[in-house]
């Protein structure tokens, strides 16, 4: 168990692992005093995906103004902050390094402790912000652009990965299928929107299961099935109903994610289920998971969409619990692009 101090702990959090430059001030892990997100999407969308070199350069340009804005909006000065928390992995190495270097400089200059935070731990901790009563243990389905992990949150900072993807991450599948349909980047929100006009039962796409690993995921077969369907249609010069493809693909992804999460909840006897990561803002996934939990009498938690996609408030939430657990980094902290959950 974590011992909670009887004074307020204010964390300045920094996130720069991919294409959002973000800073936030979070009090006691659950109260967001400011949450500034600078999205670089407009610079990347013409290339159909995130260009690492552009991401690093934009982070360098924006990191100082974003941090200043976060402090200003919180009404606090750097001197009032108890610790600086920063995402140090996983992510793009050049992008991560901008946040890590900035956090080290601030911690050194202001004589504050430096708390290294795992990006996925941040996504999971986004659930604490709007659910003040949520405490481990609970099950969390993490679905982002780079990760698909079914995680048992045993305690603050203690995780057991029950299921993972063998190939594409859920968000990656959304992005690739959106590109194939011609919806552009980033694909997740575009498929979500398009699917609302389509029939989710129009096309039967495969629900991939991994033999011998019932809680694992595989999305590459589904992605290929969508590509084959589109190619066959185009070869025959037949019109493609984009909304039906989007809705049917989305249904296939959502049903596998919900089924595996329910299976894990049953197997491990948990009655608290949470969603996290960019794909957790998908409207079909949110309602299907909510419905499945309701039917079984489970409590269901999910962050608001703005706290699902990359942001620094979630890093401040995770950073608070890491801070209380005494986790600190020195000025030799480095970015770790392939950092595993639960590793330091
Ligand atoms: O968590 P995130 O912001 O970044 C990573 O840590 O990867 O997730 C980004 C991913 C992208 O693949 C994006 O297409 C997907 O989340 N995404 C969505 C939606 N909004 C974002 N996928 C499905 N439906 C959405 N509404
Ligand atoms: Zn993320």
Coordinates of N, CA and C and ligand atoms in Angstrom, one line a residue, residues 15 17-20 119-120 123 143-147 170-175 185-193 250 276-283 308-311 314, ligand 1:
X15 N 5.4 15.3 -21.6 CA 5.2 14.2 -22.5 C 5.6 14.6 -23.9
X17 N 6.6 11.7 -26.4 CA 7.0 10.5 -26.9 C 6.7 10.3 -28.4
X18 N 5.7 11.0 -28.9 CA 5.4 10.8 -30.3 C 5.1 12.2 -31.0
X19 N 3.9 12.5 -31.3 CA 3.7 13.8 -32.0 C 2.8 14.8 -31.3
X20 N 2.8 14.6 -29.9 CA 2.2 15.6 -29.1 C 3.2 16.2 -28.2
X119 N 5.4 5.5 -20.4 CA 4.2 6.1 -21.2 C 2.9 5.3 -21.0
X120 N 3.0 4.0 -21.0 CA 1.8 3.1 -20.9 C 1.3 3.2 -19.5
X123 N -0.9 6.1 -19.6 CA -2.2 5.9 -20.2 C -3.1 5.2 -19.2
X143 N -5.1 0.2 -25.4 CA -5.1 0.1 -26.9 C -4.7 1.5 -27.4
X144 N -3.4 1.5 -28.0 CA -2.9 2.8 -28.5 C -2.3 2.5 -29.9
X145 N -1.6 3.6 -30.4 CA -1.0 3.4 -31.7 C 0.1 2.4 -31.7
X146 N 0.8 2.3 -30.6 CA 1.9 1.4 -30.6 C 1.7 0.2 -29.7
X147 N 0.7 0.1 -28.9 CA 0.5 -1.0 -28.0 C -0.9 -1.5 -27.9
X170 N -3.6 -2.2 -32.1 CA -5.0 -1.8 -32.5 C -5.0 -0.5 -33.3
X171 N -4.4 0.5 -32.8 CA -4.3 1.8 -33.4 C -3.7 1.8 -34.8
X172 N -2.6 1.0 -34.8 CA -1.9 0.8 -36.1 C -2.8 0.2 -37.2
X173 N -3.7 -0.8 -36.8 CA -4.6 -1.4 -37.7 C -5.6 -0.3 -38.2
X174 N -6.1 0.5 -37.2 CA -7.0 1.6 -37.6 C -6.4 2.5 -38.6
X175 N -5.1 2.9 -38.4 CA -4.4 3.8 -39.2 C -4.2 3.2 -40.6
X185 N -4.8 10.4 -42.5 CA -4.1 10.2 -41.2 C -4.5 11.3 -40.2
X186 N -4.7 11.0 -38.9 CA -4.7 9.7 -38.3 C -6.0 9.0 -38.5
X187 N -5.9 7.7 -38.7 CA -7.0 6.9 -39.2 C -8.1 6.6 -38.2
X188 N -7.7 6.5 -36.9 CA -8.7 6.0 -35.9 C -9.9 6.9 -35.8
X189 N -9.7 8.2 -35.6 CA -10.9 9.1 -35.5 C -11.6 9.2 -36.8
X190 N -11.0 9.0 -37.9 CA -11.7 9.1 -39.2 C -12.5 7.9 -39.4
X191 N -12.0 6.7 -39.0 CA -12.8 5.5 -39.2 C -14.0 5.5 -38.2
X192 N -13.8 6.0 -37.0 CA -14.8 6.2 -36.0 C -16.0 7.0 -36.6
X193 N -15.6 8.1 -37.2 CA -16.6 9.0 -37.8 C -17.4 8.4 -38.9
X250 N -14.3 -1.9 -37.9 CA -14.3 -1.5 -36.5 C -15.0 -2.5 -35.6
X276 N -7.8 2.2 -21.8 CA -6.8 3.3 -21.9 C -6.1 3.3 -23.3
X277 N -5.5 4.5 -23.6 CA -4.8 4.7 -24.9 C -5.7 5.3 -25.9
X278 N -5.1 5.8 -27.0 CA -5.8 6.5 -28.0 C -7.0 5.9 -28.6
X279 N -6.9 4.6 -28.8 CA -8.1 3.8 -29.3 C -9.3 3.8 -28.3
X280 N -8.9 4.0 -27.1 CA -10.0 4.0 -26.0 C -11.0 5.1 -26.2
X281 N -10.6 6.1 -27.1 CA -11.6 7.2 -27.4 C -12.5 6.8 -28.5
X282 N -12.4 5.6 -29.0 CA -13.3 5.1 -30.1 C -14.7 4.9 -29.5
X283 N -15.7 5.5 -30.2 CA -17.0 5.5 -29.6 C -17.6 4.1 -29.6
X308 N -7.4 10.2 -23.3 CA -7.1 8.9 -23.9 C -5.9 9.0 -24.8
X309 N -5.9 10.0 -25.7 CA -4.8 10.2 -26.6 C -3.7 10.9 -25.8
X310 N -2.5 11.0 -26.4 CA -1.3 11.4 -25.6 C -1.5 12.8 -25.0
X311 N -1.2 12.9 -23.7 CA -1.3 14.1 -22.9 C -0.3 14.0 -21.8
X314 N -1.9 12.6 -17.8 CA -1.8 11.2 -17.4 C -0.4 10.9 -16.9
Ligands
LIG1 O1 -2.2 6.7 -27.3 P1 -2.0 7.4 -28.6 O2 -2.4 8.9 -28.6 O3 -0.5 7.3 -29.0 C1 0.3 6.2 -28.8 O4 0.8 6.1 -27.6 O5 0.4 5.4 -29.7 O6 -2.8 6.6 -29.7 C2 -2.8 7.0 -31.0 C3 -3.6 6.0 -31.8 C4 -3.6 6.2 -33.3 O7 -3.4 5.0 -33.9 C5 -5.0 6.7 -33.6 O8 -5.5 6.4 -34.9 C6 -5.8 6.0 -32.5 O9 -5.0 6.1 -31.4 N1 -7.1 6.7 -32.2 C7 -8.3 6.1 -32.5 C8 -9.3 7.1 -32.2 N2 -8.7 8.2 -31.8 C9 -7.3 7.9 -31.8 N3 -8.6 4.9 -32.9 C10 -9.9 4.6 -33.0 N4 -10.9 5.5 -32.8 C11 -10.7 6.7 -32.4 N5 -11.7 7.6 -32.1

